[in-house]
GROMACS .gro file of C-alpha atoms in nm:
model
  510
    1UNK     CA    1   0.000   0.000   0.000
    2UNK     CA    2   0.284   0.237   0.082
    3UNK     CA    3   0.447   0.181  -0.258
    4UNK     CA    4   0.114   0.242  -0.430
    5UNK     CA    5   0.079   0.570  -0.242
    6UNK     CA    6   0.428   0.676  -0.349
    7UNK     CA    7   0.350   0.599  -0.714
    8UNK     CA    8   0.024   0.791  -0.735
    9UNK     CA    9  -0.013   1.080  -0.975
   10UNK     CA   10   0.107   1.431  -0.893
   11UNK     CA   11  -0.236   1.541  -0.778
   12UNK     CA   12  -0.253   1.285  -0.501
   13UNK     CA   13   0.113   1.339  -0.410
   14UNK     CA   14   0.053   1.708  -0.362
   15UNK     CA   15  -0.199   1.634  -0.087
   16UNK     CA   16   0.075   1.507   0.142
   17UNK     CA   17   0.413   1.677   0.170
   18UNK     CA   18   0.550   1.360   0.325
   19UNK     CA   19   0.519   1.187  -0.009
   20UNK     CA   20   0.681   1.459  -0.217
   21UNK     CA   21   1.043   1.389  -0.318
   22UNK     CA   22   1.279   1.677  -0.252
   23UNK     CA   23   1.577   1.589  -0.469
   24UNK     CA   24   1.425   1.446  -0.788
   25UNK     CA   25   1.145   1.524  -1.026
   26UNK     CA   26   0.822   1.332  -0.964
   27UNK     CA   27   0.831   1.139  -1.289
   28UNK     CA   28   1.189   1.020  -1.256
   29UNK     CA   29   1.130   0.940  -0.890
   30UNK     CA   30   0.831   0.722  -0.975
   31UNK     CA   31   1.029   0.540  -1.243
   32UNK     CA   32   1.313   0.496  -0.997
   33UNK     CA   33   1.081   0.337  -0.738
   34UNK     CA   34   0.906   0.119  -0.995
   35UNK     CA   35   1.239  -0.022  -1.111
   36UNK     CA   36   1.356  -0.107  -0.761
   37UNK     CA   37   1.056  -0.126  -0.530
   38UNK     CA   38   1.170  -0.458  -0.388
   39UNK     CA   39   1.474  -0.281  -0.239
   40UNK     CA   40   1.265  -0.027  -0.046
   41UNK     CA   41   1.170  -0.094   0.314
   42UNK     CA   42   0.937   0.132   0.518
   43UNK     CA   43   1.106   0.182   0.853
   44UNK     CA   44   0.871   0.430   1.018
   45UNK     CA   45   0.519   0.570   0.973
   46UNK     CA   46   0.326   0.856   1.129
   47UNK     CA   47  -0.030   0.987   1.101
   48UNK     CA   48  -0.083   1.248   0.834
   49UNK     CA   49  -0.155   1.607   0.935
   50UNK     CA   50  -0.424   1.632   0.666
   51UNK     CA   51  -0.691   1.526   0.912
   52UNK     CA   52  -0.804   1.245   0.682
   53UNK     CA   53  -0.686   0.978   0.925
   54UNK     CA   54  -0.455   0.825   0.666
   55UNK     CA   55  -0.107   0.698   0.745
   56UNK     CA   56   0.190   0.783   0.524
   57UNK     CA   57   0.552   0.673   0.530
   58UNK     CA   58   0.779   0.908   0.722
   59UNK     CA   59   1.109   0.746   0.631
   60UNK     CA   60   1.181   0.520   0.339
   61UNK     CA   61   1.496   0.313   0.358
   62UNK     CA   62   1.652   0.047   0.139
   63UNK     CA   63   1.786  -0.293   0.217
   64UNK     CA   64   2.164  -0.308   0.213
   65UNK     CA   65   2.268  -0.520  -0.090
   66UNK     CA   66   2.488  -0.746   0.118
   67UNK     CA   67   2.474  -1.050  -0.114
   68UNK     CA   68   2.615  -0.881  -0.427
   69UNK     CA   69   2.858  -0.668  -0.225
   70UNK     CA   70   2.989  -0.972  -0.034
   71UNK     CA   71   3.048  -1.173  -0.350
   72UNK     CA   72   3.213  -0.876  -0.520
   73UNK     CA   73   3.444  -0.830  -0.221
   74UNK     CA   74   3.543  -1.199  -0.227
   75UNK     CA   75   3.616  -1.161  -0.596
   76UNK     CA   76   3.812  -0.840  -0.535
   77UNK     CA   77   4.035  -1.000  -0.272
   78UNK     CA   78   4.105  -1.296  -0.498
   79UNK     CA   79   4.194  -1.101  -0.809
   80UNK     CA   80   4.402  -0.845  -0.616
   81UNK     CA   81   4.591  -1.127  -0.448
   82UNK     CA   82   4.650  -1.306  -0.777
   83UNK     CA   83   4.773  -0.995  -0.956
   84UNK     CA   84   4.998  -0.880  -0.669
   85UNK     CA   85   5.151  -1.225  -0.627
   86UNK     CA   86   5.221  -1.257  -0.999
   87UNK     CA   87   5.363  -0.906  -1.016
   88UNK     CA   88   5.593  -0.980  -0.721
   89UNK     CA   89   5.749  -1.291  -0.875
   90UNK     CA   90   5.731  -1.214  -1.247
   91UNK     CA   91   6.085  -1.078  -1.283
   92UNK     CA   92   6.229  -1.382  -1.108
   93UNK     CA   93   6.014  -1.611  -1.321
   94UNK     CA   94   6.180  -1.461  -1.629
   95UNK     CA   95   6.529  -1.460  -1.477
   96UNK     CA   96   6.545  -1.780  -1.270
   97UNK     CA   97   6.305  -2.009  -1.453
   98UNK     CA   98   6.334  -1.895  -1.815
   99UNK     CA   99   6.701  -1.790  -1.778
  100UNK     CA  100   6.664  -1.441  -1.920
  101UNK     CA  101   6.920  -1.179  -1.819
  102UNK     CA  102   6.834  -0.933  -1.545
  103UNK     CA  103   6.789  -0.647  -1.792
  104UNK     CA  104   6.564  -0.859  -2.015
  105UNK     CA  105   6.357  -0.966  -1.714
  106UNK     CA  106   6.311  -0.606  -1.600
  107UNK     CA  107   6.215  -0.500  -1.953
  108UNK     CA  108   5.959  -0.779  -1.988
  109UNK     CA  109   5.808  -0.701  -1.647
  110UNK     CA  110   5.788  -0.333  -1.739
  111UNK     CA  111   5.615  -0.425  -2.066
  112UNK     CA  112   5.360  -0.625  -1.869
  113UNK     CA  113   5.296  -0.333  -1.633
  114UNK     CA  114   5.271  -0.081  -1.917
  115UNK     CA  115   5.025  -0.296  -2.112
  116UNK     CA  116   4.822  -0.342  -1.795
  117UNK     CA  117   4.802   0.037  -1.747
  118UNK     CA  118   4.710   0.112  -2.109
  119UNK     CA  119   4.425  -0.141  -2.106
  120UNK     CA  120   4.233   0.079  -1.859
  121UNK     CA  121   4.095   0.283  -2.148
  122UNK     CA  122   3.977  -0.033  -2.322
  123UNK     CA  123   3.784  -0.147  -2.017
  124UNK     CA  124   3.600   0.183  -1.993
  125UNK     CA  125   3.508   0.191  -2.362
  126UNK     CA  126   3.389  -0.171  -2.372
  127UNK     CA  127   3.174  -0.116  -2.063
  128UNK     CA  128   3.004   0.204  -2.176
  129UNK     CA  129   2.969   0.124  -2.546
  130UNK     CA  130   2.934  -0.250  -2.594
  131UNK     CA  131   2.888  -0.495  -2.307
  132UNK     CA  132   2.815  -0.309  -1.985
  133UNK     CA  133   3.034  -0.329  -1.675
  134UNK     CA  134   2.939  -0.680  -1.564
  135UNK     CA  135   2.993  -0.852  -1.898
  136UNK     CA  136   3.315  -0.663  -1.963
  137UNK     CA  137   3.451  -0.787  -1.632
  138UNK     CA  138   3.326  -1.140  -1.695
  139UNK     CA  139   3.487  -1.169  -2.038
  140UNK     CA  140   3.814  -1.031  -1.907
  141UNK     CA  141   3.810  -1.262  -1.606
  142UNK     CA  142   3.796  -1.547  -1.857
  143UNK     CA  143   4.083  -1.401  -2.062
  144UNK     CA  144   4.290  -1.349  -1.749
  145UNK     CA  145   4.220  -1.704  -1.627
  146UNK     CA  146   4.324  -1.851  -1.963
  147UNK     CA  147   4.646  -1.651  -1.951
  148UNK     CA  148   4.719  -1.765  -1.596
  149UNK     CA  149   4.658  -2.131  -1.686
  150UNK     CA  150   4.891  -2.099  -1.985
  151UNK     CA  151   5.167  -1.974  -1.756
  152UNK     CA  152   5.093  -2.260  -1.518
  153UNK     CA  153   5.141  -2.498  -1.811
  154UNK     CA  154   5.497  -2.371  -1.858
  155UNK     CA  155   5.599  -2.500  -1.512
  156UNK     CA  156   5.422  -2.839  -1.522
  157UNK     CA  157   5.714  -3.085  -1.569
  158UNK     CA  158   5.574  -3.296  -1.852
  159UNK     CA  159   5.434  -3.002  -2.047
  160UNK     CA  160   5.740  -2.786  -1.985
  161UNK     CA  161   5.963  -3.057  -2.133
  162UNK     CA  162   5.769  -3.038  -2.458
  163UNK     CA  163   5.746  -2.658  -2.464
  164UNK     CA  164   6.111  -2.591  -2.383
  165UNK     CA  165   6.313  -2.847  -2.571
  166UNK     CA  166   6.690  -2.817  -2.587
  167UNK     CA  167   6.687  -2.745  -2.959
  168UNK     CA  168   6.386  -2.510  -2.994
  169UNK     CA  169   6.221  -2.297  -2.727
  170UNK     CA  170   6.001  -2.104  -2.967
  171UNK     CA  171   5.682  -2.286  -2.865
  172UNK     CA  172   5.745  -2.220  -2.498
  173UNK     CA  173   5.828  -1.854  -2.558
  174UNK     CA  174   5.510  -1.814  -2.763
  175UNK     CA  175   5.301  -1.958  -2.480
  176UNK     CA  176   5.471  -1.725  -2.229
  177UNK     CA  177   5.411  -1.422  -2.453
  178UNK     CA  178   5.043  -1.506  -2.506
  179UNK     CA  179   5.005  -1.570  -2.133
  180UNK     CA  180   5.152  -1.232  -2.037
  181UNK     CA  181   4.941  -1.045  -2.291
  182UNK     CA  182   4.615  -1.214  -2.184
  183UNK     CA  183   4.683  -1.150  -1.817
  184UNK     CA  184   4.773  -0.785  -1.874
  185UNK     CA  185   4.464  -0.728  -2.090
  186UNK     CA  186   4.235  -0.916  -1.852
  187UNK     CA  187   4.316  -0.744  -1.525
  188UNK     CA  188   4.407  -0.418  -1.700
  189UNK     CA  189   4.048  -0.386  -1.820
  190UNK     CA  190   3.894  -0.513  -1.495
  191UNK     CA  191   4.086  -0.297  -1.250
  192UNK     CA  192   3.952   0.051  -1.338
  193UNK     CA  193   3.586  -0.056  -1.353
  194UNK     CA  194   3.569  -0.284  -1.047
  195UNK     CA  195   3.465  -0.010  -0.808
  196UNK     CA  196   3.196   0.108  -1.052
  197UNK     CA  197   3.012  -0.225  -1.034
  198UNK     CA  198   3.033  -0.219  -0.654
  199UNK     CA  199   2.887   0.134  -0.646
  200UNK     CA  200   2.617   0.035  -0.897
  201UNK     CA  201   2.468  -0.193  -0.632
  202UNK     CA  202   2.347   0.117  -0.447
  203UNK     CA  203   2.084   0.369  -0.548
  204UNK     CA  204   2.141   0.743  -0.574
  205UNK     CA  205   1.940   0.803  -0.254
  206UNK     CA  206   2.167   0.571  -0.053
  207UNK     CA  207   2.428   0.844  -0.020
  208UNK     CA  208   2.597   0.716   0.297
  209UNK     CA  209   2.617   0.354   0.183
  210UNK     CA  210   2.734   0.462  -0.162
  211UNK     CA  211   3.017   0.671  -0.015
  212UNK     CA  212   3.120   0.386   0.217
  213UNK     CA  213   3.125   0.137  -0.069
  214UNK     CA  214   3.447   0.289  -0.205
  215UNK     CA  215   3.618   0.250   0.133
  216UNK     CA  216   3.498  -0.110   0.160
  217UNK     CA  217   3.617  -0.187  -0.192
  218UNK     CA  218   3.958  -0.029  -0.130
  219UNK     CA  219   3.995  -0.212   0.201
  220UNK     CA  220   3.944  -0.553   0.046
  221UNK     CA  221   4.157  -0.464  -0.254
  222UNK     CA  222   4.443  -0.373  -0.019
  223UNK     CA  223   4.396  -0.692   0.181
  224UNK     CA  224   4.433  -0.895  -0.137
  225UNK     CA  225   4.734  -0.694  -0.254
  226UNK     CA  226   4.907  -0.732   0.083
  227UNK     CA  227   4.851  -1.108   0.091
  228UNK     CA  228   4.976  -1.139  -0.266
  229UNK     CA  229   5.285  -0.924  -0.214
  230UNK     CA  230   5.378  -1.125   0.095
  231UNK     CA  231   5.260  -1.468  -0.014
  232UNK     CA  232   5.397  -1.475  -0.369
  233UNK     CA  233   5.766  -1.439  -0.276
  234UNK     CA  234   5.727  -1.676   0.022
  235UNK     CA  235   5.575  -1.948  -0.197
  236UNK     CA  236   5.843  -1.898  -0.460
  237UNK     CA  237   6.120  -1.924  -0.202
  238UNK     CA  238   5.987  -2.213   0.009
  239UNK     CA  239   5.810  -2.427  -0.252
  240UNK     CA  240   5.834  -2.499  -0.624
  241UNK     CA  241   5.732  -2.296  -0.926
  242UNK     CA  242   5.454  -2.546  -0.988
  243UNK     CA  243   5.301  -2.493  -0.644
  244UNK     CA  244   5.341  -2.117  -0.666
  245UNK     CA  245   5.174  -2.086  -1.005
  246UNK     CA  246   4.903  -2.334  -0.904
  247UNK     CA  247   4.809  -2.124  -0.602
  248UNK     CA  248   4.799  -1.804  -0.810
  249UNK     CA  249   4.589  -1.961  -1.085
  250UNK     CA  250   4.362  -2.138  -0.836
  251UNK     CA  251   4.298  -1.813  -0.649
  252UNK     CA  252   4.208  -1.639  -0.972
  253UNK     CA  253   3.968  -1.915  -1.079
  254UNK     CA  254   3.798  -1.908  -0.738
  255UNK     CA  255   3.768  -1.531  -0.772
  256UNK     CA  256   3.606  -1.573  -1.113
  257UNK     CA  257   3.359  -1.826  -0.974
  258UNK     CA  258   3.267  -1.592  -0.688
  259UNK     CA  259   3.207  -1.318  -0.943
  260UNK     CA  260   2.982  -1.550  -1.146
  261UNK     CA  261   2.786  -1.663  -0.840
  262UNK     CA  262   2.676  -1.307  -0.777
  263UNK     CA  263   2.526  -1.265  -1.123
  264UNK     CA  264   2.161  -1.321  -1.016
  265UNK     CA  265   2.197  -1.054  -0.744
  266UNK     CA  266   2.387  -0.778  -0.923
  267UNK     CA  267   2.233  -0.455  -1.045
  268UNK     CA  268   2.381  -0.448  -1.396
  269UNK     CA  269   2.375  -0.117  -1.576
  270UNK     CA  270   2.348  -0.172  -1.952
  271UNK     CA  271   2.586  -0.008  -2.200
  272UNK     CA  272   2.406   0.321  -2.246
  273UNK     CA  273   2.598   0.410  -2.561
  274UNK     CA  274   2.503   0.084  -2.735
  275UNK     CA  275   2.261   0.143  -3.019
  276UNK     CA  276   2.331   0.516  -3.014
  277UNK     CA  277   2.326   0.687  -3.352
  278UNK     CA  278   2.654   0.851  -3.260
  279UNK     CA  279   2.972   0.671  -3.355
  280UNK     CA  280   3.209   0.556  -3.083
  281UNK     CA  281   3.456   0.840  -3.127
  282UNK     CA  282   3.182   1.099  -3.170
  283UNK     CA  283   3.024   0.974  -2.848
  284UNK     CA  284   3.357   0.985  -2.667
  285UNK     CA  285   3.420   1.339  -2.790
  286UNK     CA  286   3.076   1.449  -2.671
  287UNK     CA  287   3.126   1.285  -2.332
  288UNK     CA  288   3.469   1.440  -2.292
  289UNK     CA  289   3.302   1.777  -2.321
  290UNK     CA  290   3.034   1.678  -2.069
  291UNK     CA  291   3.294   1.568  -1.812
  292UNK     CA  292   3.538   1.853  -1.864
  293UNK     CA  293   3.463   1.970  -1.510
  294UNK     CA  294   3.602   1.637  -1.385
  295UNK     CA  295   3.901   1.618  -1.618
  296UNK     CA  296   4.009   1.966  -1.512
  297UNK     CA  297   4.075   1.857  -1.154
  298UNK     CA  298   4.253   1.543  -1.278
  299UNK     CA  299   4.539   1.750  -1.422
  300UNK     CA  300   4.763   1.738  -1.109
  301UNK     CA  301   4.708   1.365  -1.043
  302UNK     CA  302   5.003   1.224  -1.246
  303UNK     CA  303   5.246   1.408  -1.017
  304UNK     CA  304   5.086   1.246  -0.714
  305UNK     CA  305   5.122   0.898  -0.864
  306UNK     CA  306   5.483   0.975  -0.961
  307UNK     CA  307   5.558   1.027  -0.592
  308UNK     CA  308   5.342   0.737  -0.480
  309UNK     CA  309   5.532   0.479  -0.687
  310UNK     CA  310   5.866   0.590  -0.540
  311UNK     CA  311   5.803   0.374  -0.235
  312UNK     CA  312   5.879   0.066  -0.448
  313UNK     CA  313   6.198   0.211  -0.598
  314UNK     CA  314   6.390   0.499  -0.439
  315UNK     CA  315   6.254   0.426  -0.093
  316UNK     CA  316   6.368   0.065  -0.121
  317UNK     CA  317   6.716   0.185  -0.222
  318UNK     CA  318   6.713   0.417   0.078
  319UNK     CA  319   6.618   0.128   0.305
  320UNK     CA  320   6.899  -0.078   0.156
  321UNK     CA  321   7.153   0.178   0.280
  322UNK     CA  322   7.014   0.174   0.635
  323UNK     CA  323   7.076  -0.050   0.936
  324UNK     CA  324   6.816  -0.324   0.901
  325UNK     CA  325   6.867  -0.542   1.210
  326UNK     CA  326   6.604  -0.519   1.483
  327UNK     CA  327   6.612  -0.661   1.834
  328UNK     CA  328   6.642  -0.863   2.034
  329UNK     CA  329   6.306  -0.767   2.182
  330UNK     CA  330   6.223  -0.976   2.489
  331UNK     CA  331   6.216  -1.336   2.375
  332UNK     CA  332   6.224  -1.235   2.010
  333UNK     CA  333   6.578  -1.280   1.876
  334UNK     CA  334   6.751  -1.030   1.654
  335UNK     CA  335   6.623  -1.033   1.298
  336UNK     CA  336   6.681  -0.840   0.977
  337UNK     CA  337   6.414  -0.657   0.779
  338UNK     CA  338   6.458  -0.697   0.401
  339UNK     CA  339   6.451  -0.353   0.232
  340UNK     CA  340   6.189  -0.461  -0.021
  341UNK     CA  341   5.955  -0.559   0.263
  342UNK     CA  342   5.905  -0.200   0.382
  343UNK     CA  343   5.643  -0.113   0.113
  344UNK     CA  344   5.422  -0.385   0.263
  345UNK     CA  345   5.405  -0.176   0.580
  346UNK     CA  346   5.220   0.088   0.378
  347UNK     CA  347   4.955  -0.169   0.288
  348UNK     CA  348   4.907  -0.243   0.659
  349UNK     CA  349   4.873   0.127   0.738
  350UNK     CA  350   4.614   0.161   0.459
  351UNK     CA  351   4.406  -0.129   0.587
  352UNK     CA  352   4.393   0.027   0.934
  353UNK     CA  353   4.364   0.391   0.831
  354UNK     CA  354   4.070   0.335   0.595
  355UNK     CA  355   3.830   0.285   0.885
  356UNK     CA  356   4.011   0.537   1.105
  357UNK     CA  357   3.944   0.814   0.854
  358UNK     CA  358   3.599   0.685   0.752
  359UNK     CA  359   3.464   0.637   1.103
  360UNK     CA  360   3.653   0.900   1.305
  361UNK     CA  361   3.832   1.175   1.110
  362UNK     CA  362   3.566   1.253   0.848
  363UNK     CA  363   3.273   1.247   1.097
  364UNK     CA  364   3.459   1.486   1.329
  365UNK     CA  365   3.502   1.740   1.051
  366UNK     CA  366   3.136   1.689   0.958
  367UNK     CA  367   3.022   1.767   1.314
  368UNK     CA  368   3.224   2.089   1.339
  369UNK     CA  369   3.071   2.218   1.016
  370UNK     CA  370   3.374   2.158   0.789
  371UNK     CA  371   3.276   1.852   0.585
  372UNK     CA  372   3.565   1.700   0.393
  373UNK     CA  373   3.409   1.656   0.050
  374UNK     CA  374   3.600   1.442  -0.203
  375UNK     CA  375   3.806   1.726  -0.354
  376UNK     CA  376   3.906   1.851  -0.009
  377UNK     CA  377   4.017   1.500   0.081
  378UNK     CA  378   4.224   1.475  -0.235
  379UNK     CA  379   4.390   1.807  -0.153
  380UNK     CA  380   4.461   1.678   0.197
  381UNK     CA  381   4.619   1.368   0.042
  382UNK     CA  382   4.845   1.588  -0.171
  383UNK     CA  383   4.964   1.758   0.147
  384UNK     CA  384   5.022   1.423   0.319
  385UNK     CA  385   5.243   1.294   0.038
  386UNK     CA  386   5.443   1.618   0.036
  387UNK     CA  387   5.503   1.570   0.410
  388UNK     CA  388   5.598   1.209   0.343
  389UNK     CA  389   5.870   1.308   0.096
  390UNK     CA  390   5.990   1.586   0.322
  391UNK     CA  391   6.043   1.323   0.591
  392UNK     CA  392   6.216   1.095   0.338
  393UNK     CA  393   6.452   1.381   0.254
  394UNK     CA  394   6.522   1.432   0.625
  395UNK     CA  395   6.606   1.064   0.665
  396UNK     CA  396   6.839   1.087   0.366
  397UNK     CA  397   7.016   1.383   0.529
  398UNK     CA  398   7.072   1.168   0.838
  399UNK     CA  399   7.209   0.882   0.626
  400UNK     CA  400   7.454   1.103   0.435
  401UNK     CA  401   7.575   1.315   0.727
  402UNK     CA  402   7.579   1.070   1.016
  403UNK     CA  403   7.881   0.849   1.084
  404UNK     CA  404   7.663   0.597   1.264
  405UNK     CA  405   7.423   0.358   1.084
  406UNK     CA  406   7.065   0.487   1.072
  407UNK     CA  407   6.793   0.239   1.167
  408UNK     CA  408   6.544   0.138   0.898
  409UNK     CA  409   6.268   0.221   1.148
  410UNK     CA  410   6.324   0.590   1.067
  411UNK     CA  411   6.130   0.517   0.748
  412UNK     CA  412   5.811   0.436   0.940
  413UNK     CA  413   5.683   0.799   0.969
  414UNK     CA  414   5.720   0.865   0.595
  415UNK     CA  415   5.545   0.534   0.518
  416UNK     CA  416   5.262   0.628   0.758
  417UNK     CA  417   5.200   0.957   0.580
  418UNK     CA  418   5.219   0.777   0.246
  419UNK     CA  419   4.936   0.550   0.369
  420UNK     CA  420   4.734   0.858   0.472
  421UNK     CA  421   4.792   1.007   0.128
  422UNK     CA  422   4.685   0.693  -0.057
  423UNK     CA  423   4.351   0.647   0.116
  424UNK     CA  424   4.254   1.015   0.105
  425UNK     CA  425   4.338   1.048  -0.265
  426UNK     CA  426   4.257   0.703  -0.407
  427UNK     CA  427   3.928   0.638  -0.226
  428UNK     CA  428   3.805   0.996  -0.260
  429UNK     CA  429   3.902   0.988  -0.627
  430UNK     CA  430   3.689   0.681  -0.690
  431UNK     CA  431   3.399   0.847  -0.506
  432UNK     CA  432   3.439   1.170  -0.702
  433UNK     CA  433   3.471   0.994  -1.038
  434UNK     CA  434   3.155   0.790  -0.985
  435UNK     CA  435   2.924   1.045  -0.828
  436UNK     CA  436   3.017   1.340  -1.050
  437UNK     CA  437   3.015   1.170  -1.390
  438UNK     CA  438   2.706   1.094  -1.600
  439UNK     CA  439   2.590   0.732  -1.589
  440UNK     CA  440   2.678   0.675  -1.953
  441UNK     CA  441   3.044   0.771  -1.894
  442UNK     CA  442   3.119   0.635  -1.546
  443UNK     CA  443   3.341   0.349  -1.658
  444UNK     CA  444   3.543   0.571  -1.890
  445UNK     CA  445   3.590   0.837  -1.623
  446UNK     CA  446   3.727   0.572  -1.389
  447UNK     CA  447   3.952   0.452  -1.672
  448UNK     CA  448   4.089   0.806  -1.710
  449UNK     CA  449   4.157   0.808  -1.336
  450UNK     CA  450   4.365   0.492  -1.382
  451UNK     CA  451   4.548   0.639  -1.682
  452UNK     CA  452   4.671   0.928  -1.468
  453UNK     CA  453   4.871   0.668  -1.276
  454UNK     CA  454   5.036   0.556  -1.600
  455UNK     CA  455   5.132   0.919  -1.673
  456UNK     CA  456   5.292   0.931  -1.330
  457UNK     CA  457   5.545   0.666  -1.435
  458UNK     CA  458   5.645   0.887  -1.730
  459UNK     CA  459   5.725   1.169  -1.485
  460UNK     CA  460   5.945   0.929  -1.288
  461UNK     CA  461   6.144   0.849  -1.604
  462UNK     CA  462   6.197   1.219  -1.683
  463UNK     CA  463   6.306   1.313  -1.329
  464UNK     CA  464   6.536   1.009  -1.309
  465UNK     CA  465   6.733   1.145  -1.608
  466UNK     CA  466   6.826   1.457  -1.409
  467UNK     CA  467   7.157   1.405  -1.221
  468UNK     CA  468   7.025   1.480  -0.871
  469UNK     CA  469   7.156   1.311  -0.559
  470UNK     CA  470   6.910   1.116  -0.343
  471UNK     CA  471   6.865   1.390  -0.082
  472UNK     CA  472   6.792   1.657  -0.343
  473UNK     CA  473   6.551   1.428  -0.530
  474UNK     CA  474   6.336   1.369  -0.222
  475UNK     CA  475   6.312   1.740  -0.145
  476UNK     CA  476   6.249   1.814  -0.514
  477UNK     CA  477   5.948   1.580  -0.514
  478UNK     CA  478   5.815   1.734  -0.191
  479UNK     CA  479   5.842   2.087  -0.331
  480UNK     CA  480   5.689   1.974  -0.661
  481UNK     CA  481   5.391   1.830  -0.474
  482UNK     CA  482   5.335   2.148  -0.274
  483UNK     CA  483   5.331   2.342  -0.601
  484UNK     CA  484   5.085   2.095  -0.747
  485UNK     CA  485   4.867   2.131  -0.437
  486UNK     CA  486   4.841   2.506  -0.500
  487UNK     CA  487   4.744   2.440  -0.864
  488UNK     CA  488   4.486   2.184  -0.752
  489UNK     CA  489   4.329   2.428  -0.504
  490UNK     CA  490   4.298   2.689  -0.779
  491UNK     CA  491   4.137   2.437  -1.015
  492UNK     CA  492   3.895   2.295  -0.759
  493UNK     CA  493   3.800   2.595  -0.545
  494UNK     CA  494   3.493   2.691  -0.750
  495UNK     CA  495   3.382   2.338  -0.832
  496UNK     CA  496   3.005   2.286  -0.804
  497UNK     CA  497   2.907   1.933  -0.707
  498UNK     CA  498   2.645   1.759  -0.921
  499UNK     CA  499   2.367   1.540  -0.787
  500UNK     CA  500   2.431   1.168  -0.830
  501UNK     CA  501   2.253   1.031  -1.136
  502UNK     CA  502   2.039   0.722  -1.084
  503UNK     CA  503   2.124   0.430  -1.312
  504UNK     CA  504   1.851   0.313  -1.554
  505UNK     CA  505   1.690  -0.031  -1.580
  506UNK     CA  506   1.930  -0.315  -1.511
  507UNK     CA  507   2.078  -0.549  -1.769
  508UNK     CA  508   1.926  -0.897  -1.748
  509UNK     CA  509   2.099  -1.236  -1.773
  510UNK     CA  510   2.465  -1.320  -1.792
   0.00000   0.00000   0.00000
């Protein structure tokens, strides 16, 4: 009865202000409720003031879509773990197993990473123009799984003997090449649009749950990445290549199955550009104009990512020059921290800080009348990463000017601020990209967000060609980021937030 009341014509709605939507036009609101009435739950009623003795809903709430969200999170953990584990051992797979030189192994790994980054644009275009988000992910999960199984085949003893014969390795090399390409394409297209499908499970009027969905997604993504970064090298060192690749492939297949199991529960937004009279490129050009307000504030992002990726390169080299033995602490004997293990500490900080910021920091600012909207959070993240590199420069000064060894624990503060920077920029960026873009372009906007990270690696290459010493480089990056922060504030200060667009009817079937 309550749903019928809400869907009455405008004349009847006007009789009760309790039934009048305040943020959407009546017609679109009725269509919105008709398409998703099963998700709406009346949680409170009160007697109408009209004197007619009729009851009307006071608050309308929606059921939390825990089934699709849970299955998507299981899938996210699995694919993040599989990718991170493969990425962690790929160079050694080329060098130790296939006997490539170190330089060849690094080049091949870089090719894999570059192809992965470039594929972000393909995922956005396929989702918005051809298949929709769900089907694009599904097809690429299958491609990725095939690529992973092909790589597994290269380490199975009987099959490896036939692929890598003493006289001709061309068959084996072809399988490896196809495997790498399929894996890079598969996850490269999935990664930028994963969070969009998670957010699509919520309606536009579920503002709080929608905002939290990006934090939940990023939390589980980081959990998977941390387990992969730690587990991949451990498996490679303590077991065989066969076991290592089997675990990676098995995790990916389980992730794909979890993704498939959620199909009956997902809200699947169809490809809104499919069947359009506009051509693909004409449609893209038109959408670029419609999202120019978003692209404008993306301009400083490559510099942020250029600094962010330093934790896996220059920061590791810094750790290598520090005193790495810790202890003894109580009954714990003295042990040494490997320099390439320090970036994993940032993952731990992220996992903890996500809920610290979401449940404590942001609500405090909200209560004092200074809400940290997405662009403010991104600006705060820019400041955090500048502080992080300032601290890294200070540590480098200690290393170069002190006669005594400097403990590797001095890196912890800079890693902490790097974690603060990642969650404030990355999570807020996903939120901003989704809520501020039109429905028809959401996947492509997220793809552009991912491409800014690829541009960040280009900045690293350019800066690395300048003959700076380590101390000067750290301070240079910190000063560069402060300058970028000023530019970002100027670009974003007059930004007017758009209302979140409600997705249309869902796409049926697989």
